[in-house]
PDB file of C-alpha atoms in Angstrom:
ATOM      1  CA  ASN A   1     121.536 101.439 112.711  1.00  0.00           C
ATOM      2  CA  GLU A   2     119.804 101.754 109.331  1.00  0.00           C
ATOM      3  CA  ILE A   3     116.546 103.268 110.545  1.00  0.00           C
ATOM      4  CA  SER A   4     115.613 106.192 109.017  1.00  0.00           C
ATOM      5  CA  ILE A   5     115.035 109.007 111.591  1.00  0.00           C
ATOM      6  CA  ALA A   6     113.189 112.367 111.263  1.00  0.00           C
ATOM      7  CA  ASP A   7     113.950 115.744 112.833  1.00  0.00           C
ATOM      8  CA  ASP A   8     112.638 116.151 116.546  1.00  0.00           C
ATOM      9  CA  ASN A   9     110.268 118.558 115.221  1.00  0.00           C
ATOM     10  CA  GLU A  10     108.526 115.852 112.826  1.00  0.00           C
ATOM     11  CA  ARG A  11     108.226 113.092 115.567  1.00  0.00           C
ATOM     12  CA  VAL A  12     105.906 113.252 118.374  1.00  0.00           C
ATOM     13  CA  PRO A  13     107.623 112.367 121.626  1.00  0.00           C
ATOM     14  CA  ILE A  14     106.195 109.104 123.884  1.00  0.00           C
ATOM     15  CA  GLY A  15     107.548 110.940 127.094  1.00  0.00           C
ATOM     16  CA  ARG A  16     110.269 109.894 129.704  1.00  0.00           C
ATOM     17  CA  PRO A  17     110.344 106.975 132.113  1.00  0.00           C
ATOM     18  CA  ILE A  18     108.292 107.032 135.248  1.00  0.00           C
ATOM     19  CA  ALA A  19     109.737 106.828 138.705  1.00  0.00           C
ATOM     20  CA  ASN A  20     111.830 104.104 139.728  1.00  0.00           C
ATOM     21  CA  THR A  21     111.959 102.801 136.023  1.00  0.00           C
ATOM     22  CA  GLU A  22     115.214 102.921 133.945  1.00  0.00           C
ATOM     23  CA  ILE A  23     114.840 102.682 130.139  1.00  0.00           C
ATOM     24  CA  ARG A  24     117.809 101.573 127.635  1.00  0.00           C
ATOM     25  CA  ILE A  25     118.017 101.787 124.090  1.00  0.00           C
ATOM     26  CA  VAL A  26     119.958  98.911 123.013  1.00  0.00           C
ATOM     27  CA  GLY A  27     121.661  98.464 119.588  1.00  0.00           C
ATOM     28  CA  GLU A  28     123.217  95.400 118.041  1.00  0.00           C
ATOM     29  CA  HIS A  29     125.490  93.185 120.057  1.00  0.00           C
ATOM     30  CA  MET A  30     123.703  94.685 122.925  1.00  0.00           C
ATOM     31  CA  LYS A  31     125.230  97.852 123.374  1.00  0.00           C
ATOM     32  CA  SER A  32     123.633 101.090 124.465  1.00  0.00           C
ATOM     33  CA  CYS A  33     122.961 103.476 121.835  1.00  0.00           C
ATOM     34  CA  PRO A  34     123.761 106.989 122.119  1.00  0.00           C
ATOM     35  CA  PRO A  35     121.353 109.942 122.278  1.00  0.00           C
ATOM     36  CA  GLY A  36     119.474 110.200 118.264  1.00  0.00           C
ATOM     37  CA  GLU A  37     120.587 106.501 117.519  1.00  0.00           C
ATOM     38  CA  ALA A  38     117.329 104.066 117.302  1.00  0.00           C
ATOM     39  CA  GLY A  39     117.403 100.897 119.071  1.00  0.00           C
ATOM     40  CA  GLU A  40     115.296  98.171 120.654  1.00  0.00           C
ATOM     41  CA  LEU A  41     113.773  99.681 124.017  1.00  0.00           C
ATOM     42  CA  PHE A  42     114.848  97.668 127.278  1.00  0.00           C
ATOM     43  CA  ILE A  43     112.809  98.916 130.208  1.00  0.00           C
ATOM     44  CA  GLY A  44     114.107  98.131 133.920  1.00  0.00           C
ATOM     45  CA  GLY A  45     113.519  98.901 137.459  1.00  0.00           C
ATOM     46  CA  ALA A  46     110.964  98.251 140.094  1.00  0.00           C
ATOM     47  CA  GLY A  47     108.010  97.705 137.868  1.00  0.00           C
ATOM     48  CA  VAL A  48     109.665  94.857 135.894  1.00  0.00           C
ATOM     49  CA  GLY A  49     108.302  91.530 136.550  1.00  0.00           C
ATOM     50  CA  ARG A  50     110.183  88.049 136.998  1.00  0.00           C
ATOM     51  CA  GLY A  51     108.722  86.773 133.902  1.00  0.00           C
ATOM     52  CA  TYR A  52     105.968  84.920 132.221  1.00  0.00           C
ATOM     53  CA  LEU A  53     104.073  82.334 134.543  1.00  0.00           C
ATOM     54  CA  ASN A  54     104.710  78.820 133.119  1.00  0.00           C
ATOM     55  CA  SER A  55     106.526  80.017 130.239  1.00  0.00           C
ATOM     56  CA  PRO A  56     110.258  79.720 130.732  1.00  0.00           C
ATOM     57  CA  GLU A  57     111.124  79.874 126.890  1.00  0.00           C
ATOM     58  CA  LEU A  58     109.066  83.382 126.739  1.00  0.00           C
ATOM     59  CA  THR A  59     110.765  84.463 129.846  1.00  0.00           C
ATOM     60  CA  SER A  60     114.273  84.031 128.477  1.00  0.00           C
ATOM     61  CA  GLN A  61     113.386  85.565 125.493  1.00  0.00           C
ATOM     62  CA  ARG A  62     111.896  88.786 126.889  1.00  0.00           C
ATOM     63  CA  PHE A  63     113.435  89.375 130.424  1.00  0.00           C
ATOM     64  CA  VAL A  64     117.163  89.581 130.110  1.00  0.00           C
ATOM     65  CA  THR A  65     120.444  91.085 131.720  1.00  0.00           C
ATOM     66  CA  ASN A  66     122.218  93.838 130.327  1.00  0.00           C
ATOM     67  CA  GLU A  67     125.312  95.093 131.829  1.00  0.00           C
ATOM     68  CA  ASP A  68     124.356  93.598 135.174  1.00  0.00           C
ATOM     69  CA  LYS A  69     120.836  95.038 135.263  1.00  0.00           C
ATOM     70  CA  ARG A  70     117.727  93.003 134.672  1.00  0.00           C
ATOM     71  CA  PHE A  71     115.641  94.619 131.723  1.00  0.00           C
ATOM     72  CA  TYR A  72     112.237  93.837 129.871  1.00  0.00           C
ATOM     73  CA  ARG A  73     112.772  93.648 126.287  1.00  0.00           C
ATOM     74  CA  THR A  74     109.541  95.414 124.725  1.00  0.00           C
ATOM     75  CA  GLY A  75     109.952  94.777 120.957  1.00  0.00           C
ATOM     76  CA  ASP A  76     109.656  98.480 120.502  1.00  0.00           C
ATOM     77  CA  PHE A  77     112.237 100.617 118.518  1.00  0.00           C
ATOM     78  CA  ALA A  78     112.848 103.883 119.808  1.00  0.00           C
ATOM     79  CA  ARG A  79     115.435 106.595 120.123  1.00  0.00           C
ATOM     80  CA  LEU A  80     116.516 108.750 123.160  1.00  0.00           C
ATOM     81  CA  ARG A  81     116.411 112.551 122.230  1.00  0.00           C
ATOM     82  CA  ALA A  82     119.064 114.824 123.415  1.00  0.00           C
ATOM     83  CA  ASP A  83     116.155 116.772 125.856  1.00  0.00           C
ATOM     84  CA  GLY A  84     115.683 112.938 127.434  1.00  0.00           C
ATOM     85  CA  MET A  85     112.140 112.563 125.615  1.00  0.00           C
ATOM     86  CA  LEU A  86     111.534 109.167 123.881  1.00  0.00           C
ATOM     87  CA  GLU A  87     110.403 108.802 120.297  1.00  0.00           C
ATOM     88  CA  PHE A  88     108.765 105.639 118.897  1.00  0.00           C
ATOM     89  CA  ALA A  89     110.592 104.228 115.971  1.00  0.00           C
ATOM     90  CA  GLY A  90     108.569 101.249 114.912  1.00  0.00           C
ATOM     91  CA  ARG A  91     108.283  97.354 115.992  1.00  0.00           C
ATOM     92  CA  ARG A  92     110.985  94.929 116.165  1.00  0.00           C
ATOM     93  CA  ASP A  93     108.519  92.072 114.434  1.00  0.00           C
ATOM     94  CA  GLN A  94     108.186  94.685 111.480  1.00  0.00           C
ATOM     95  CA  GLN A  95     112.109  94.878 110.823  1.00  0.00           C
ATOM     96  CA  ILE A  96     113.707  93.090 108.029  1.00  0.00           C
ATOM     97  CA  LYS A  97     117.229  92.984 106.534  1.00  0.00           C
ATOM     98  CA  ILE A  98     117.406  93.345 102.610  1.00  0.00           C
ATOM     99  CA  ARG A  99     120.842  92.721 100.892  1.00  0.00           C
ATOM    100  CA  GLY A 100     122.411  93.277 104.556  1.00  0.00           C
ATOM    101  CA  PHE A 101     120.930  96.413 105.232  1.00  0.00           C
ATOM    102  CA  ARG A 102     118.255  97.044 108.166  1.00  0.00           C
ATOM    103  CA  VAL A 103     114.751  98.250 106.949  1.00  0.00           C
ATOM    104  CA  GLU A 104     111.990  99.288 109.048  1.00  0.00           C
ATOM    105  CA  LEU A 105     108.737  98.223 107.226  1.00  0.00           C
ATOM    106  CA  ALA A 106     106.731 100.873 109.048  1.00  0.00           C
ATOM    107  CA  GLU A 107     109.322 103.707 107.756  1.00  0.00           C
ATOM    108  CA  VAL A 108     108.739 102.698 104.269  1.00  0.00           C
ATOM    109  CA  GLU A 109     104.937 102.703 104.587  1.00  0.00           C
ATOM    110  CA  THR A 110     104.811 106.260 106.230  1.00  0.00           C
ATOM    111  CA  ALA A 111     107.248 107.738 103.586  1.00  0.00           C
ATOM    112  CA  LEU A 112     104.610 106.436 100.766  1.00  0.00           C
ATOM    113  CA  THR A 113     101.674 106.966 102.704  1.00  0.00           C
ATOM    114  CA  ALA A 114     102.626 110.781 102.550  1.00  0.00           C
ATOM    115  CA  HIS A 115     101.926 111.015  98.843  1.00  0.00           C
ATOM    116  CA  PRO A 116      98.430 112.735  98.613  1.00  0.00           C
ATOM    117  CA  ALA A 117      97.310 110.014  96.094  1.00  0.00           C
ATOM    118  CA  LEU A 118      97.784 107.058  98.455  1.00  0.00           C
ATOM    119  CA  ARG A 119      94.813 106.294 101.065  1.00  0.00           C
ATOM    120  CA  GLU A 120      96.630 103.110 102.549  1.00  0.00           C
ATOM    121  CA  CYS A 121     100.105 101.364 102.215  1.00  0.00           C
ATOM    122  CA  VAL A 122     101.802  98.177 103.182  1.00  0.00           C
ATOM    123  CA  VAL A 123     105.176  96.992 102.218  1.00  0.00           C
ATOM    124  CA  VAL A 124     106.553  93.244 102.197  1.00  0.00           C
ATOM    125  CA  ILE A 125     109.485  91.596 101.434  1.00  0.00           C
ATOM    126  CA  LYS A 126     109.722  88.896  98.667  1.00  0.00           C
ATOM    127  CA  ALA A 127     112.184  86.664  97.357  1.00  0.00           C
ATOM    128  CA  ASP A 128     112.429  84.530  94.226  1.00  0.00           C
ATOM    129  CA  GLY A 129     114.044  81.360  95.471  1.00  0.00           C
ATOM    130  CA  HIS A 130     117.762  82.861  93.607  1.00  0.00           C
ATOM    131  CA  GLU A 131     118.711  84.848  96.869  1.00  0.00           C
ATOM    132  CA  ASN A 132     116.989  88.003  95.248  1.00  0.00           C
ATOM    133  CA  THR A 133     114.888  89.758  97.679  1.00  0.00           C
ATOM    134  CA  TRP A 134     112.772  92.976  97.247  1.00  0.00           C
ATOM    135  CA  LEU A 135     110.259  95.026  98.444  1.00  0.00           C
ATOM    136  CA  VAL A 136     106.690  95.468  97.220  1.00  0.00           C
ATOM    137  CA  ALA A 137     104.411  97.949  98.055  1.00  0.00           C
ATOM    138  CA  TYR A 138     100.457  97.328  97.981  1.00  0.00           C
ATOM    139  CA  PHE A 139      98.592 100.557  97.945  1.00  0.00           C
ATOM    140  CA  VAL A 140      95.035 101.823  97.721  1.00  0.00           C
ATOM    141  CA  PRO A 141      94.594 104.739  95.707  1.00  0.00           C
ATOM    142  CA  ALA A 142      92.790 108.114  97.270  1.00  0.00           C
ATOM    143  CA  ALA A 143      91.611 108.258  93.368  1.00  0.00           C
ATOM    144  CA  ASP A 144      93.584 107.875  90.230  1.00  0.00           C
ATOM    145  CA  ALA A 145      96.343 105.468  90.754  1.00  0.00           C
ATOM    146  CA  PRO A 146      99.793 106.950  90.494  1.00  0.00           C
ATOM    147  CA  SER A 147     102.481 105.521  88.306  1.00  0.00           C
ATOM    148  CA  ALA A 148     105.014 103.202  89.488  1.00  0.00           C
ATOM    149  CA  SER A 149     107.535 105.594  88.468  1.00  0.00           C
ATOM    150  CA  GLU A 150     106.057 108.570  90.305  1.00  0.00           C
ATOM    151  CA  LEU A 151     105.879 106.392  93.527  1.00  0.00           C
ATOM    152  CA  ARG A 152     109.282 105.376  93.182  1.00  0.00           C
ATOM    153  CA  ALA A 153     111.000 108.833  92.684  1.00  0.00           C
ATOM    154  CA  PHE A 154     108.427 110.054  95.687  1.00  0.00           C
ATOM    155  CA  ALA A 155     109.972 107.350  97.841  1.00  0.00           C
ATOM    156  CA  SER A 156     113.678 107.917  96.437  1.00  0.00           C
ATOM    157  CA  ALA A 157     113.550 111.486  97.861  1.00  0.00           C
ATOM    158  CA  THR A 158     113.414 110.281 101.479  1.00  0.00           C
ATOM    159  CA  LEU A 159     114.426 106.668 101.746  1.00  0.00           C
ATOM    160  CA  PRO A 160     117.641 105.281 101.046  1.00  0.00           C
ATOM    161  CA  GLU A 161     118.252 103.048  98.066  1.00  0.00           C
ATOM    162  CA  HIS A 162     117.766  99.664  99.600  1.00  0.00           C
ATOM    163  CA  ALA A 163     114.612 100.938 101.185  1.00  0.00           C
ATOM    164  CA  VAL A 164     112.622 101.911  98.188  1.00  0.00           C
ATOM    165  CA  PRO A 165     110.202  99.150  96.916  1.00  0.00           C
ATOM    166  CA  SER A 166     111.014  97.624  93.540  1.00  0.00           C
ATOM    167  CA  THR A 167     107.243  97.106  92.820  1.00  0.00           C
ATOM    168  CA  PHE A 168     104.023  98.936  93.287  1.00  0.00           C
ATOM    169  CA  VAL A 169     100.836  97.296  93.143  1.00  0.00           C
ATOM    170  CA  ALA A 170      97.159  99.079  93.186  1.00  0.00           C
ATOM    171  CA  LEU A 171      94.487  97.352  94.885  1.00  0.00           C
ATOM    172  CA  ASP A 172      90.784  98.113  95.768  1.00  0.00           C
ATOM    173  CA  ALA A 173      91.129  97.186  99.166  1.00  0.00           C
ATOM    174  CA  LEU A 174      94.049  95.837 101.446  1.00  0.00           C
ATOM    175  CA  PRO A 175      93.257  91.959 102.564  1.00  0.00           C
ATOM    176  CA  LEU A 176      92.321  91.921 106.067  1.00  0.00           C
ATOM    177  CA  SER A 177      92.455  88.859 108.717  1.00  0.00           C
ATOM    178  CA  ALA A 178      89.543  87.980 110.926  1.00  0.00           C
ATOM    179  CA  ASN A 179      90.383  90.535 113.785  1.00  0.00           C
ATOM    180  CA  GLY A 180      90.284  93.234 110.815  1.00  0.00           C
ATOM    181  CA  LYS A 181      94.041  93.847 110.697  1.00  0.00           C
ATOM    182  CA  VAL A 182      95.795  93.682 107.565  1.00  0.00           C
ATOM    183  CA  ASN A 183      96.617  90.287 106.379  1.00  0.00           C
ATOM    184  CA  ARG A 184     100.317  90.658 105.616  1.00  0.00           C
ATOM    185  CA  LEU A 185     100.540  87.020 105.130  1.00  0.00           C
ATOM    186  CA  ALA A 186      98.126  87.072 102.140  1.00  0.00           C
ATOM    187  CA  LEU A 187     100.067  90.033 100.785  1.00  0.00           C
ATOM    188  CA  SER A 188     103.357  87.929 100.964  1.00  0.00           C
ATOM    189  CA  LYS A 189     101.754  84.910  99.107  1.00  0.00           C
ATOM    190  CA  ARG A 190     100.744  86.877  96.119  1.00  0.00           C
ATOM    191  CA  GLN A 191     102.711  86.456  92.962  1.00  0.00           C
ATOM    192  CA  ASP A 192     103.637  89.879  92.191  1.00  0.00           C
ATOM    193  CA  SER A 193     107.102  89.751  90.654  1.00  0.00           C
ATOM    194  CA  PRO A 194     109.384  92.693  90.359  1.00  0.00           C
ATOM    195  CA  VAL A 195     108.202  94.110  86.805  1.00  0.00           C
ATOM    196  CA  LEU A 196     106.978  97.257  85.451  1.00  0.00           C
ATOM    197  CA  GLU A 197     103.130  97.283  85.839  1.00  0.00           C
ATOM    198  CA  SER A 198     102.294  99.476  82.784  1.00  0.00           C
ATOM    199  CA  ARG A 199     105.135  99.099  80.261  1.00  0.00           C
ATOM    200  CA  THR A 200     105.063  98.860  76.334  1.00  0.00           C
ATOM    201  CA  TYR A 201     107.435  96.060  75.683  1.00  0.00           C
ATOM    202  CA  ILE A 202     109.787  96.901  72.899  1.00  0.00           C
ATOM    203  CA  ALA A 203     112.127  93.939  71.570  1.00  0.00           C
ATOM    204  CA  PRO A 204     115.615  93.948  71.023  1.00  0.00           C
ATOM    205  CA  GLY A 205     116.521  94.847  67.517  1.00  0.00           C
ATOM    206  CA  THR A 206     120.155  94.623  67.379  1.00  0.00           C
ATOM    207  CA  GLU A 207     122.637  91.658  68.457  1.00  0.00           C
ATOM    208  CA  ALA A 208     123.939  93.997  71.185  1.00  0.00           C
ATOM    209  CA  GLU A 209     120.862  94.809  72.734  1.00  0.00           C
ATOM    210  CA  ARG A 210     119.765  91.071  72.493  1.00  0.00           C
ATOM    211  CA  GLU A 211     122.856  90.439  74.677  1.00  0.00           C
ATOM    212  CA  LEU A 212     122.131  93.198  77.177  1.00  0.00           C
ATOM    213  CA  VAL A 213     118.622  91.906  77.405  1.00  0.00           C
ATOM    214  CA  ALA A 214     119.866  88.447  77.965  1.00  0.00           C
ATOM    215  CA  ILE A 215     122.380  89.499  80.916  1.00  0.00           C
ATOM    216  CA  PHE A 216     119.424  91.637  82.267  1.00  0.00           C
ATOM    217  CA  GLY A 217     117.204  88.466  82.376  1.00  0.00           C
ATOM    218  CA  GLU A 218     119.808  86.326  83.690  1.00  0.00           C
ATOM    219  CA  VAL A 219     120.613  88.458  86.735  1.00  0.00           C
ATOM    220  CA  LEU A 220     116.987  89.241  87.618  1.00  0.00           C
ATOM    221  CA  HIS A 221     115.587  85.845  86.730  1.00  0.00           C
ATOM    222  CA  LEU A 222     112.704  87.473  84.256  1.00  0.00           C
ATOM    223  CA  ASP A 223     111.828  86.550  80.846  1.00  0.00           C
ATOM    224  CA  HIS A 224     110.561  89.088  78.266  1.00  0.00           C
ATOM    225  CA  ILE A 225     112.703  92.035  78.917  1.00  0.00           C
ATOM    226  CA  GLY A 226     112.553  94.874  76.495  1.00  0.00           C
ATOM    227  CA  ILE A 227     115.233  97.470  75.809  1.00  0.00           C
ATOM    228  CA  ASP A 228     113.486 100.155  77.139  1.00  0.00           C
ATOM    229  CA  ASP A 229     112.699  98.317  80.427  1.00  0.00           C
ATOM    230  CA  ASN A 230     114.989 100.144  83.537  1.00  0.00           C
ATOM    231  CA  PHE A 231     117.005  97.640  85.428  1.00  0.00           C
ATOM    232  CA  PHE A 232     116.492  98.874  88.673  1.00  0.00           C
ATOM    233  CA  GLU A 233     112.675  99.409  87.966  1.00  0.00           C
ATOM    234  CA  LEU A 234     112.698  95.456  87.253  1.00  0.00           C
ATOM    235  CA  GLY A 235     114.024  94.720  90.561  1.00  0.00           C
ATOM    236  CA  GLY A 236     117.642  95.359  90.224  1.00  0.00           C
ATOM    237  CA  ASN A 237     120.032  96.888  92.775  1.00  0.00           C
ATOM    238  CA  SER A 238     123.430  97.917  93.690  1.00  0.00           C
ATOM    239  CA  LEU A 239     124.294  94.322  94.269  1.00  0.00           C
ATOM    240  CA  LEU A 240     122.738  92.768  90.999  1.00  0.00           C
ATOM    241  CA  ALA A 241     124.428  95.541  89.077  1.00  0.00           C
ATOM    242  CA  GLY A 242     127.794  94.502  90.305  1.00  0.00           C
ATOM    243  CA  GLN A 243     126.761  90.930  88.756  1.00  0.00           C
ATOM    244  CA  ALA A 244     125.222  92.503  85.782  1.00  0.00           C
ATOM    245  CA  ILE A 245     128.369  94.699  84.912  1.00  0.00           C
ATOM    246  CA  ALA A 246     130.751  91.919  85.382  1.00  0.00           C
ATOM    247  CA  ARG A 247     128.574  89.694  82.796  1.00  0.00           C
ATOM    248  CA  VAL A 248     129.052  92.786  80.565  1.00  0.00           C
ATOM    249  CA  ARG A 249     132.584  92.762  80.779  1.00  0.00           C
ATOM    250  CA  ARG A 250     132.989  89.086  80.132  1.00  0.00           C
ATOM    251  CA  ARG A 251     130.532  89.009  77.237  1.00  0.00           C
ATOM    252  CA  PHE A 252     131.747  92.073  75.138  1.00  0.00           C
ATOM    253  CA  LYS A 253     135.187  92.166  76.353  1.00  0.00           C
ATOM    254  CA  ILE A 254     135.200  95.594  77.717  1.00  0.00           C
ATOM    255  CA  ASP A 255     136.181  97.336  80.758  1.00  0.00           C
ATOM    256  CA  ALA A 256     132.887  98.604  81.668  1.00  0.00           C
ATOM    257  CA  PRO A 257     132.541 100.469  85.158  1.00  0.00           C
ATOM    258  CA  ILE A 258     129.846  99.947  87.458  1.00  0.00           C
ATOM    259  CA  THR A 259     128.726 103.848  87.214  1.00  0.00           C
ATOM    260  CA  TRP A 260     127.623 102.691  83.365  1.00  0.00           C
ATOM    261  CA  LEU A 261     124.556 100.941  84.402  1.00  0.00           C
ATOM    262  CA  PHE A 262     123.501 103.520  86.682  1.00  0.00           C
ATOM    263  CA  GLU A 263     123.837 106.176  83.957  1.00  0.00           C
ATOM    264  CA  ARG A 264     122.135 104.010  81.471  1.00  0.00           C
ATOM    265  CA  PRO A 265     119.934 101.662  82.993  1.00  0.00           C
ATOM    266  CA  ARG A 266     118.067 100.379  79.848  1.00  0.00           C
ATOM    267  CA  ALA A 267     119.342  97.930  77.230  1.00  0.00           C
TER     268      ALA A 267
END
């Protein structure tokens, strides 16, 4: 399971199951998770109802049989500590997959809002129509907005590479829905491409630079890339790096290792 889990002393437990109640932490393929591993929280026992009134479809989604016992799927992710206490680890409806990895958006938001210069932060997933997906972090700064590079480095210290947002956008305020909650749909519809917010464009000056910039643009589906732009800060990732290196090998007739792009991410 790719949900990041903090140490026991960094999380507040939510307690133990009450009398006549059984809980189960369930992972992929409906298999029970061992202590310490996060999964969806199932609740069974005397307090579990028979279903939703006049809603058979919802009942079939939420009331399930697991290992011959009836449970209610809460939609919450949790983990069971070694001492028997439960810890909340996010919501199912805020968990997404990016490049095959499972990411809990709340975990990314929590990591970023630990930055002292951020007042609020919401992370959404974007796609470009070319099977490329990336994370965008919208934030309200407490004072002066930190740079994208600073926030990316801060996030990289605690999050895996696939969970680090490619784009950081500073807003005066997060959009709210009619009920006062953050309007994630409005954020997801914004046209914020994975580009550097404050960069100085430097045009390629040699044929090799023009070729490399062209390769970056083909793989990332972006125009107007300069030689000082960082492949990964433009939305690149390990999967796209493999595609870029394959094109470099063909175009330059060299046996370049994929580590080359990680060591020299600029054209």
